[in-house]
Amino acid sequence: MRKKIVAGNWKMNKTLPEAIELVENILKANTSAEVYKIFIPPFPFIYPVSKAIEKTASHFFVGAQNLHDKESGAFTGETSLAALKSVGATYVLVGHSERRSYFNESAEFLKNKINTCIAGNITPIYCFGEMLAEREANKHFEIIEQQLNESVFHLSAEDIVKLVLAYEPVWAIGTGKTASPQQAQEVHQFIRTCLEKKYNKQIADSISILYGGSCNAQNAKELFSMPDIDGGLIGGASLKAEDFVTIINSFS
Ligand code: PGA
């Protein structure tokens, strides 16, 4: 059985009191115990959030939005895997489109980050997806396969299953323009076919693939009802407790 996951990528939002208030309100609500719920706040809030979820029994985790591939050293402004683990992070986003486009993160750098995560035993959520022009040119399948090949398909069969994948069409991120459940399902199914071709069917069937891009309290149910969509990576809608709780409870 694949894990059902709802991860909230807060991006560069909230202050510490706001962060704690949001987490406490979500912890107070009734949320499905079987769903893995991951808070991905800005770095300064990882430790307090990990403390806030410490005593909850029901599959709450905290993750980071980024990490550096090197172990330690003179990389001003960067954060190492060991630092992240020491403050309670168990997941980390790798390859988010905002990192790729605003910070010029290359496929090679992302590959190195993936290797760092696997070696250091933290779960990477590998984000990838096509841009609008690529979809309009009907190149999205090609781009998606390329992004898998470049940064994660070097992993062994034993290691690839330690990954979570997040398909995020760039044209849907923060735009309010969600992929239709059919469009998302079509790509998720294609990703599973790529996994099967590269590894095998058992591996393809065991990896959780999240959808991200304007997923919200209104459309999550329909998206999550698709056979190859195992949850969501939520930006804007993860900043409001009520919406995030509705999304967590959107699996049928
Ligand atoms: P959004 O962001 O839900 O605000 O579109 C998703 C993401 O960037 O992970």
Short mmCIF file of C-alpha atoms and ligand atoms in Angstrom, two decimals:
data_model
loop_
_atom_site.label_atom_id
_atom_site.label_comp_id
_atom_site.label_asym_id
_atom_site.label_seq_id
_atom_site.Cartn_x
_atom_site.Cartn_y
_atom_site.Cartn_z
CA MET A 1 0.00 0.00 0.00
CA ARG A 2 1.32 3.42 -0.96
CA LYS A 3 1.44 6.13 1.68
CA LYS A 4 -1.17 8.88 1.45
CA ILE A 5 0.59 12.18 2.01
CA VAL A 6 -0.45 15.80 2.35
CA ALA A 7 2.49 18.18 2.65
CA GLY A 8 2.17 21.92 3.25
CA ASN A 9 4.89 24.02 1.63
CA TRP A 10 4.60 27.32 3.44
CA LYS A 11 7.26 28.95 1.22
CA MET A 12 8.43 32.33 2.61
CA ASN A 13 5.37 32.97 4.78
CA LYS A 14 4.49 33.39 8.47
CA THR A 15 6.25 34.53 11.63
CA LEU A 16 6.95 32.24 14.58
CA PRO A 17 3.75 33.01 16.54
CA GLU A 18 1.70 32.59 13.34
CA ALA A 19 3.46 29.32 12.55
CA ILE A 20 2.71 27.87 15.98
CA GLU A 21 -0.89 29.04 15.86
CA LEU A 22 -1.40 27.35 12.48
CA VAL A 23 0.14 24.08 13.66
CA GLU A 24 -1.83 24.07 16.90
CA ASN A 25 -5.11 24.67 15.08
CA ILE A 26 -4.40 21.77 12.73
CA LEU A 27 -3.40 19.48 15.60
CA LYS A 28 -6.64 20.34 17.40
CA ALA A 29 -8.79 19.39 14.41
CA ASN A 30 -9.92 15.92 13.45
CA THR A 31 -7.56 14.67 10.79
CA SER A 32 -7.36 11.27 9.21
CA ALA A 33 -4.79 9.22 11.14
CA GLU A 34 -3.66 7.17 8.15
CA VAL A 35 -2.59 10.24 6.13
CA TYR A 36 1.03 11.36 6.50
CA LYS A 37 0.84 15.07 7.28
CA ILE A 38 3.98 17.10 6.70
CA PHE A 39 4.59 20.75 7.62
CA ILE A 40 7.28 22.38 5.50
CA PRO A 41 7.88 25.80 7.09
CA PRO A 42 10.74 28.26 6.63
CA PHE A 43 13.97 27.12 8.35
CA PRO A 44 13.62 29.11 11.62
CA PHE A 45 10.32 27.35 12.42
CA ILE A 46 11.40 23.75 11.84
CA TYR A 47 12.56 23.20 15.42
CA PRO A 48 9.55 24.80 17.15
CA VAL A 49 7.19 22.97 14.78
CA SER A 50 8.96 19.67 15.50
CA LYS A 51 8.52 20.37 19.23
CA ALA A 52 4.83 21.20 18.71
CA ILE A 53 4.14 17.90 16.92
CA GLU A 54 6.37 15.81 19.21
CA LYS A 55 3.55 14.44 21.33
CA THR A 56 1.03 13.76 18.59
CA ALA A 57 0.64 10.11 17.81
CA SER A 58 -0.88 10.47 14.40
CA HIS A 59 1.67 10.71 11.57
CA PHE A 60 2.67 14.39 11.73
CA PHE A 61 6.11 15.29 10.40
CA VAL A 62 8.18 18.37 9.68
CA GLY A 63 10.31 18.95 6.61
CA ALA A 64 12.57 21.58 5.06
CA GLN A 65 12.15 23.51 1.83
CA ASN A 66 15.77 23.08 0.80
CA LEU A 67 19.19 21.75 1.79
CA HIS A 68 22.76 21.93 0.50
CA ASP A 69 24.38 18.84 -0.96
CA LYS A 70 27.66 19.27 0.95
CA GLU A 71 28.13 17.92 4.45
CA SER A 72 29.32 21.18 6.03
CA GLY A 73 31.66 24.08 5.39
CA ALA A 74 31.95 27.58 3.97
CA PHE A 75 28.56 27.93 2.25
CA THR A 76 27.12 31.09 3.77
CA GLY A 77 23.35 31.04 3.99
CA GLU A 78 23.01 27.33 3.31
CA THR A 79 21.78 24.48 5.54
CA SER A 80 23.18 20.98 5.82
CA LEU A 81 21.38 17.69 6.15
CA ALA A 82 22.90 17.11 9.59
CA ALA A 83 21.59 20.49 10.75
CA LEU A 84 18.11 19.68 9.44
CA LYS A 85 18.04 16.29 11.11
CA SER A 86 19.23 17.75 14.39
CA VAL A 87 16.17 20.02 14.54
CA GLY A 88 13.70 17.26 13.71
CA ALA A 89 13.22 17.44 9.94
CA THR A 90 12.52 14.08 8.31
CA TYR A 91 11.57 15.29 4.82
CA VAL A 92 13.06 17.83 2.44
CA LEU A 93 11.88 19.35 -0.85
CA VAL A 94 14.33 18.95 -3.70
CA GLY A 95 13.84 20.57 -7.09
CA HIS A 96 10.91 22.86 -6.40
CA SER A 97 10.32 24.96 -9.52
CA GLU A 98 10.94 28.18 -7.56
CA ARG A 99 14.42 26.87 -6.64
CA ARG A 100 15.04 25.80 -10.22
CA SER A 101 13.98 29.12 -11.74
CA TYR A 102 14.85 31.84 -9.17
CA PHE A 103 18.00 30.20 -7.81
CA ASN A 104 19.17 28.46 -10.97
CA GLU A 105 19.43 25.03 -9.38
CA SER A 106 20.71 22.66 -12.05
CA ALA A 107 19.71 19.05 -12.62
CA GLU A 108 23.21 18.01 -11.50
CA PHE A 109 22.93 19.96 -8.22
CA LEU A 110 19.52 18.37 -7.58
CA LYS A 111 20.97 14.93 -8.25
CA ASN A 112 23.68 15.60 -5.67
CA LYS A 113 21.07 16.78 -3.16
CA ILE A 114 19.06 13.59 -3.73
CA ASN A 115 22.20 11.54 -3.07
CA THR A 116 22.88 13.51 0.12
CA CYS A 117 19.32 12.83 1.34
CA ILE A 118 19.48 9.12 0.59
CA ALA A 119 22.91 8.70 2.19
CA GLY A 120 21.83 10.73 5.22
CA ASN A 121 18.50 9.03 5.68
CA ILE A 122 16.08 11.91 5.19
CA THR A 123 13.21 11.53 2.72
CA PRO A 124 13.49 13.76 -0.35
CA ILE A 125 10.29 14.96 -1.99
CA TYR A 126 11.47 15.41 -5.55
CA CYS A 127 9.45 18.12 -7.32
CA PHE A 128 9.29 18.32 -11.10
CA GLY A 129 6.93 19.34 -13.86
CA GLU A 130 6.67 21.17 -17.15
CA MET A 131 6.32 24.87 -17.87
CA LEU A 132 3.36 26.34 -19.73
CA ALA A 133 5.18 26.66 -23.06
CA GLU A 134 6.30 23.03 -22.79
CA ARG A 135 2.73 21.84 -22.23
CA GLU A 136 1.45 24.00 -25.07
CA ALA A 137 4.09 22.47 -27.34
CA ASN A 138 2.92 19.03 -26.16
CA LYS A 139 6.37 18.32 -24.73
CA HIS A 140 5.31 17.65 -21.15
CA PHE A 141 5.85 13.88 -21.18
CA GLU A 142 9.32 14.33 -22.64
CA ILE A 143 10.24 16.98 -20.04
CA ILE A 144 8.95 14.88 -17.17
CA GLU A 145 10.91 11.82 -18.25
CA GLN A 146 14.01 13.99 -18.67
CA GLN A 147 13.65 15.46 -15.15
CA LEU A 148 13.38 11.95 -13.73
CA ASN A 149 16.36 10.72 -15.75
CA GLU A 150 18.56 13.69 -14.84
CA SER A 151 18.16 13.74 -11.09
CA VAL A 152 16.67 10.51 -9.69
CA PHE A 153 16.89 7.58 -12.11
CA HIS A 154 20.56 7.01 -11.28
CA LEU A 155 19.38 5.57 -7.93
CA SER A 156 19.40 1.83 -7.32
CA ALA A 157 16.14 -0.10 -6.96
CA GLU A 158 16.78 -0.23 -3.24
CA ASP A 159 17.11 3.56 -2.98
CA ILE A 160 14.47 4.84 -5.42
CA VAL A 161 11.72 3.57 -3.12
CA LYS A 162 12.96 5.94 -0.39
CA LEU A 163 11.79 8.90 -2.48
CA VAL A 164 8.48 10.72 -2.66
CA LEU A 165 7.68 12.29 -6.05
CA ALA A 166 5.68 15.48 -6.52
CA TYR A 167 4.40 16.32 -9.98
CA GLU A 168 3.95 20.09 -10.09
CA PRO A 169 3.14 21.62 -13.47
CA VAL A 170 4.76 25.06 -13.24
CA TRP A 171 1.77 26.73 -14.91
CA ALA A 172 -0.43 25.57 -12.02
CA ILE A 173 1.76 26.75 -9.13
CA GLY A 174 0.33 29.76 -7.33
CA THR A 175 -1.78 30.65 -10.35
CA GLY A 176 -5.16 29.29 -9.26
CA LYS A 177 -5.08 27.29 -12.50
CA THR A 178 -5.15 23.67 -11.33
CA ALA A 179 -4.48 20.75 -13.64
CA SER A 180 -7.76 18.91 -14.13
CA PRO A 181 -7.94 15.58 -12.31
CA GLN A 182 -7.71 13.89 -15.73
CA GLN A 183 -4.65 15.91 -16.78
CA ALA A 184 -2.92 15.15 -13.48
CA GLN A 185 -3.88 11.46 -13.57
CA GLU A 186 -2.56 11.14 -17.11
CA VAL A 187 0.86 12.41 -16.03
CA HIS A 188 0.94 10.42 -12.78
CA GLN A 189 0.20 7.27 -14.75
CA PHE A 190 2.97 8.18 -17.18
CA ILE A 191 5.39 8.66 -14.25
CA ARG A 192 4.50 5.20 -13.01
CA THR A 193 5.14 3.81 -16.49
CA CYS A 194 8.59 5.47 -16.48
CA LEU A 195 9.30 3.90 -13.07
CA GLU A 196 8.20 0.51 -14.32
CA LYS A 197 10.36 0.79 -17.44
CA LYS A 198 13.43 1.82 -15.45
CA TYR A 199 12.88 -0.45 -12.41
CA ASN A 200 9.87 -2.76 -12.22
CA LYS A 201 6.13 -2.82 -11.60
CA GLN A 202 6.40 -3.50 -7.90
CA ILE A 203 8.60 -0.42 -7.44
CA ALA A 204 6.35 1.68 -9.69
CA ASP A 205 3.36 0.69 -7.58
CA SER A 206 5.02 1.42 -4.26
CA ILE A 207 6.18 5.03 -4.71
CA SER A 208 3.85 7.83 -3.58
CA ILE A 209 3.32 10.48 -6.24
CA LEU A 210 1.84 13.78 -5.03
CA TYR A 211 0.15 16.41 -7.14
CA GLY A 212 1.00 20.09 -6.56
CA GLY A 213 -0.21 23.30 -8.16
CA SER A 214 -3.24 25.23 -6.87
CA CYS A 215 -4.56 22.18 -5.07
CA ASN A 216 -7.09 23.46 -2.53
CA ALA A 217 -9.99 22.58 -0.24
CA GLN A 218 -12.40 22.62 -3.18
CA ASN A 219 -10.54 20.45 -5.68
CA ALA A 220 -8.51 18.06 -3.49
CA LYS A 221 -11.21 15.40 -3.24
CA GLU A 222 -11.52 14.96 -6.97
CA LEU A 223 -7.76 15.00 -7.51
CA PHE A 224 -7.11 12.50 -4.70
CA SER A 225 -9.77 10.15 -6.07
CA MET A 226 -7.59 9.48 -9.11
CA PRO A 227 -5.91 6.06 -8.96
CA ASP A 228 -2.32 7.29 -9.35
CA ILE A 229 -2.55 10.43 -7.18
CA ASP A 230 -1.42 9.67 -3.63
CA GLY A 231 -1.87 13.11 -2.11
CA GLY A 232 -0.78 16.68 -2.54
CA LEU A 233 1.99 19.21 -2.10
CA ILE A 234 0.05 22.27 -1.07
CA GLY A 235 1.29 25.86 -1.19
CA GLY A 236 -1.21 28.69 -0.65
CA ALA A 237 -3.94 26.50 0.84
CA SER A 238 -1.59 25.09 3.49
CA LEU A 239 -1.43 28.48 5.20
CA LYS A 240 -4.99 28.27 6.55
CA ALA A 241 -5.74 25.59 9.14
CA GLU A 242 -9.29 24.99 7.97
CA ASP A 243 -8.31 24.52 4.33
CA PHE A 244 -5.36 22.29 5.14
CA VAL A 245 -7.52 20.10 7.38
CA THR A 246 -10.15 19.79 4.62
CA ILE A 247 -7.42 18.75 2.18
CA ILE A 248 -6.03 16.15 4.64
CA ASN A 249 -9.51 14.70 4.95
CA SER A 250 -10.15 14.62 1.20
CA PHE A 251 -9.21 10.99 0.58
CA SER A 252 -12.18 8.73 0.01
P1 PGA B 1 0.35 26.36 -4.71
O1 PGA B 1 1.88 25.89 -4.56
O2 PGA B 1 -0.48 25.29 -4.03
O3 PGA B 1 0.27 27.68 -4.02
O4 PGA B 1 0.06 26.42 -6.18
C1 PGA B 1 2.24 24.54 -4.68
C2 PGA B 1 3.75 24.41 -4.54
O5 PGA B 1 4.48 25.29 -5.00
O6 PGA B 1 4.23 23.43 -3.95
#
